[in-house]
């Protein structure tokens, strides 16, 4: 479990929880579709680090604050901000859960730590998997991340994969 400090949105409390060896992804998909999951559940394979995730969350919360969201909720706006495309369906296909997902990063946003902790406790009861202690990087698949973000070998010679990905999502219009 980790906490993200967002300088631009200090009133928001943002936590992420990493689950591995998840065995009930189809049931979680049903929970999401029925609106019974308060957290955003992302496929871990395309997320490089908490910083990568934090940049997308910051962009989504800024869009919400300015009334310029492209989607209906801040959670789907985060998915759009992670993606280089502007289509929610394609973004959800890339970053959302699939029936065979084994690694999940759950994002929980709230107005207080008490609210967040209640949502995380509920989430831990819903996900059948192992909770991983706070980590600096996620269990991403490098070739998949490079494909999704169009990161070339030349770019990786100049900057880290994390740096290249963050630059691409931070400058997306």
JSON list of N, CA and C in Angstrom, two decimals, residues 137-169:
[
{"chain": "A", "resi": 137, "resn": "UNK", "atom": "N", "xyz": [8.24, 0.48, -7.83]},
{"chain": "A", "resi": 137, "resn": "UNK", "atom": "CA", "xyz": [7.84, 0.20, -9.20]},
{"chain": "A", "resi": 137, "resn": "UNK", "atom": "C", "xyz": [6.83, -0.94, -9.21]},
{"chain": "A", "resi": 138, "resn": "UNK", "atom": "N", "xyz": [6.11, -1.01, -10.30]},
{"chain": "A", "resi": 138, "resn": "UNK", "atom": "CA", "xyz": [5.08, -2.02, -10.42]},
{"chain": "A", "resi": 138, "resn": "UNK", "atom": "C", "xyz": [5.60, -3.19, -11.27]},
{"chain": "A", "resi": 139, "resn": "UNK", "atom": "N", "xyz": [4.82, -4.26, -11.32]},
{"chain": "A", "resi": 139, "resn": "UNK", "atom": "CA", "xyz": [5.21, -5.43, -12.10]},
{"chain": "A", "resi": 139, "resn": "UNK", "atom": "C", "xyz": [4.83, -5.29, -13.55]},
{"chain": "A", "resi": 140, "resn": "UNK", "atom": "N", "xyz": [5.43, -4.34, -14.20]},
{"chain": "A", "resi": 140, "resn": "UNK", "atom": "CA", "xyz": [5.09, -4.06, -15.60]},
{"chain": "A", "resi": 140, "resn": "UNK", "atom": "C", "xyz": [5.87, -4.98, -16.54]},
{"chain": "A", "resi": 141, "resn": "UNK", "atom": "N", "xyz": [5.36, -5.05, -17.76]},
{"chain": "A", "resi": 141, "resn": "UNK", "atom": "CA", "xyz": [6.02, -5.81, -18.82]},
{"chain": "A", "resi": 141, "resn": "UNK", "atom": "C", "xyz": [6.64, -4.77, -19.76]},
{"chain": "A", "resi": 142, "resn": "UNK", "atom": "N", "xyz": [7.98, -4.69, -19.76]},
{"chain": "A", "resi": 142, "resn": "UNK", "atom": "CA", "xyz": [8.67, -3.61, -20.48]},
{"chain": "A", "resi": 142, "resn": "UNK", "atom": "C", "xyz": [8.29, -3.54, -21.95]},
{"chain": "A", "resi": 143, "resn": "UNK", "atom": "N", "xyz": [8.25, -4.68, -22.63]},
{"chain": "A", "resi": 143, "resn": "UNK", "atom": "CA", "xyz": [7.92, -4.67, -24.06]},
{"chain": "A", "resi": 143, "resn": "UNK", "atom": "C", "xyz": [6.50, -4.15, -24.29]},
{"chain": "A", "resi": 144, "resn": "UNK", "atom": "N", "xyz": [5.59, -4.47, -23.39]},
{"chain": "A", "resi": 144, "resn": "UNK", "atom": "CA", "xyz": [4.21, -4.01, -23.51]},
{"chain": "A", "resi": 144, "resn": "UNK", "atom": "C", "xyz": [4.12, -2.51, -23.27]},
{"chain": "A", "resi": 145, "resn": "UNK", "atom": "N", "xyz": [4.82, -2.02, -22.26]},
{"chain": "A", "resi": 145, "resn": "UNK", "atom": "CA", "xyz": [4.83, -0.58, -21.98]},
{"chain": "A", "resi": 145, "resn": "UNK", "atom": "C", "xyz": [5.41, 0.18, -23.17]},
{"chain": "A", "resi": 146, "resn": "UNK", "atom": "N", "xyz": [6.51, -0.32, -23.72]},
{"chain": "A", "resi": 146, "resn": "UNK", "atom": "CA", "xyz": [7.12, 0.33, -24.89]},
{"chain": "A", "resi": 146, "resn": "UNK", "atom": "C", "xyz": [6.16, 0.35, -26.08]},
{"chain": "A", "resi": 147, "resn": "UNK", "atom": "N", "xyz": [5.41, -0.73, -26.27]},
{"chain": "A", "resi": 147, "resn": "UNK", "atom": "CA", "xyz": [4.43, -0.79, -27.37]},
{"chain": "A", "resi": 147, "resn": "UNK", "atom": "C", "xyz": [3.30, 0.20, -27.13]},
{"chain": "A", "resi": 148, "resn": "UNK", "atom": "N", "xyz": [2.73, 0.21, -25.93]},
{"chain": "A", "resi": 148, "resn": "UNK", "atom": "CA", "xyz": [1.59, 1.08, -25.62]},
{"chain": "A", "resi": 148, "resn": "UNK", "atom": "C", "xyz": [1.96, 2.55, -25.75]},
{"chain": "A", "resi": 149, "resn": "UNK", "atom": "N", "xyz": [3.15, 2.91, -25.29]},
{"chain": "A", "resi": 149, "resn": "UNK", "atom": "CA", "xyz": [3.56, 4.31, -25.29]},
{"chain": "A", "resi": 149, "resn": "UNK", "atom": "C", "xyz": [4.46, 4.70, -26.46]},
{"chain": "A", "resi": 150, "resn": "UNK", "atom": "N", "xyz": [4.80, 3.74, -27.31]},
{"chain": "A", "resi": 150, "resn": "UNK", "atom": "CA", "xyz": [5.65, 4.04, -28.45]},
{"chain": "A", "resi": 150, "resn": "UNK", "atom": "C", "xyz": [7.05, 4.48, -28.05]},
{"chain": "A", "resi": 151, "resn": "UNK", "atom": "N", "xyz": [7.57, 3.90, -26.97]},
{"chain": "A", "resi": 151, "resn": "UNK", "atom": "CA", "xyz": [8.92, 4.24, -26.51]},
{"chain": "A", "resi": 151, "resn": "UNK", "atom": "C", "xyz": [9.93, 3.45, -27.32]},
{"chain": "A", "resi": 152, "resn": "UNK", "atom": "N", "xyz": [10.87, 4.18, -27.92]},
{"chain": "A", "resi": 152, "resn": "UNK", "atom": "CA", "xyz": [11.88, 3.53, -28.75]},
{"chain": "A", "resi": 152, "resn": "UNK", "atom": "C", "xyz": [13.14, 3.23, -27.95]},
{"chain": "A", "resi": 153, "resn": "UNK", "atom": "N", "xyz": [13.98, 2.38, -28.51]},
{"chain": "A", "resi": 153, "resn": "UNK", "atom": "CA", "xyz": [15.26, 2.08, -27.86]},
{"chain": "A", "resi": 153, "resn": "UNK", "atom": "C", "xyz": [16.13, 3.32, -27.75]},
{"chain": "A", "resi": 154, "resn": "UNK", "atom": "N", "xyz": [16.04, 4.19, -28.74]},
{"chain": "A", "resi": 154, "resn": "UNK", "atom": "CA", "xyz": [16.79, 5.44, -28.72]},
{"chain": "A", "resi": 154, "resn": "UNK", "atom": "C", "xyz": [16.37, 6.31, -27.55]},
{"chain": "A", "resi": 155, "resn": "UNK", "atom": "N", "xyz": [15.07, 6.39, -27.30]},
{"chain": "A", "resi": 155, "resn": "UNK", "atom": "CA", "xyz": [14.57, 7.17, -26.16]},
{"chain": "A", "resi": 155, "resn": "UNK", "atom": "C", "xyz": [15.09, 6.61, -24.84]},
{"chain": "A", "resi": 156, "resn": "UNK", "atom": "N", "xyz": [15.17, 5.29, -24.76]},
{"chain": "A", "resi": 156, "resn": "UNK", "atom": "CA", "xyz": [15.65, 4.66, -23.52]},
{"chain": "A", "resi": 156, "resn": "UNK", "atom": "C", "xyz": [17.14, 4.86, -23.32]},
{"chain": "A", "resi": 157, "resn": "UNK", "atom": "N", "xyz": [17.88, 5.19, -24.38]},
{"chain": "A", "resi": 157, "resn": "UNK", "atom": "CA", "xyz": [19.30, 5.50, -24.22]},
{"chain": "A", "resi": 157, "resn": "UNK", "atom": "C", "xyz": [19.50, 6.86, -23.56]},
{"chain": "A", "resi": 158, "resn": "UNK", "atom": "N", "xyz": [18.52, 7.74, -23.75]},
{"chain": "A", "resi": 158, "resn": "UNK", "atom": "CA", "xyz": [18.60, 9.10, -23.23]},
{"chain": "A", "resi": 158, "resn": "UNK", "atom": "C", "xyz": [17.94, 9.23, -21.86]},
{"chain": "A", "resi": 159, "resn": "UNK", "atom": "N", "xyz": [16.89, 8.47, -21.63]},
{"chain": "A", "resi": 159, "resn": "UNK", "atom": "CA", "xyz": [16.11, 8.59, -20.40]},
{"chain": "A", "resi": 159, "resn": "UNK", "atom": "C", "xyz": [15.65, 7.21, -19.97]},
{"chain": "A", "resi": 160, "resn": "UNK", "atom": "N", "xyz": [15.18, 7.11, -18.74]},
{"chain": "A", "resi": 160, "resn": "UNK", "atom": "CA", "xyz": [14.63, 5.85, -18.25]},
{"chain": "A", "resi": 160, "resn": "UNK", "atom": "C", "xyz": [13.27, 5.60, -18.90]},
{"chain": "A", "resi": 161, "resn": "UNK", "atom": "N", "xyz": [12.80, 4.38, -18.80]},
{"chain": "A", "resi": 161, "resn": "UNK", "atom": "CA", "xyz": [11.46, 4.06, -19.31]},
{"chain": "A", "resi": 161, "resn": "UNK", "atom": "C", "xyz": [10.43, 4.91, -18.58]},
{"chain": "A", "resi": 162, "resn": "UNK", "atom": "N", "xyz": [10.56, 5.03, -17.28]},
{"chain": "A", "resi": 162, "resn": "UNK", "atom": "CA", "xyz": [9.63, 5.85, -16.50]},
{"chain": "A", "resi": 162, "resn": "UNK", "atom": "C", "xyz": [9.62, 7.29, -17.01]},
{"chain": "A", "resi": 163, "resn": "UNK", "atom": "N", "xyz": [10.79, 7.86, -17.23]},
{"chain": "A", "resi": 163, "resn": "UNK", "atom": "CA", "xyz": [10.89, 9.24, -17.72]},
{"chain": "A", "resi": 163, "resn": "UNK", "atom": "C", "xyz": [10.25, 9.42, -19.08]},
{"chain": "A", "resi": 164, "resn": "UNK", "atom": "N", "xyz": [10.48, 8.47, -19.97]},
{"chain": "A", "resi": 164, "resn": "UNK", "atom": "CA", "xyz": [9.90, 8.55, -21.31]},
{"chain": "A", "resi": 164, "resn": "UNK", "atom": "C", "xyz": [8.38, 8.47, -21.26]},
{"chain": "A", "resi": 165, "resn": "UNK", "atom": "N", "xyz": [7.85, 7.55, -20.45]},
{"chain": "A", "resi": 165, "resn": "UNK", "atom": "CA", "xyz": [6.40, 7.38, -20.35]},
{"chain": "A", "resi": 165, "resn": "UNK", "atom": "C", "xyz": [5.76, 8.61, -19.71]},
{"chain": "A", "resi": 166, "resn": "UNK", "atom": "N", "xyz": [6.34, 9.09, -18.63]},
{"chain": "A", "resi": 166, "resn": "UNK", "atom": "CA", "xyz": [5.79, 10.26, -17.94]},
{"chain": "A", "resi": 166, "resn": "UNK", "atom": "C", "xyz": [5.79, 11.48, -18.85]},
{"chain": "A", "resi": 167, "resn": "UNK", "atom": "N", "xyz": [6.86, 11.67, -19.61]},
{"chain": "A", "resi": 167, "resn": "UNK", "atom": "CA", "xyz": [6.92, 12.79, -20.54]},
{"chain": "A", "resi": 167, "resn": "UNK", "atom": "C", "xyz": [5.79, 12.69, -21.57]},
{"chain": "A", "resi": 168, "resn": "UNK", "atom": "N", "xyz": [5.52, 11.50, -22.06]},
{"chain": "A", "resi": 168, "resn": "UNK", "atom": "CA", "xyz": [4.48, 11.33, -23.08]},
{"chain": "A", "resi": 168, "resn": "UNK", "atom": "C", "xyz": [3.09, 11.61, -22.52]},
{"chain": "A", "resi": 169, "resn": "UNK", "atom": "N", "xyz": [2.78, 11.15, -21.30]},
{"chain": "A", "resi": 169, "resn": "UNK", "atom": "CA", "xyz": [1.44, 11.41, -20.77]},
{"chain": "A", "resi": 169, "resn": "UNK", "atom": "C", "xyz": [1.30, 12.85, -20.25]}
]
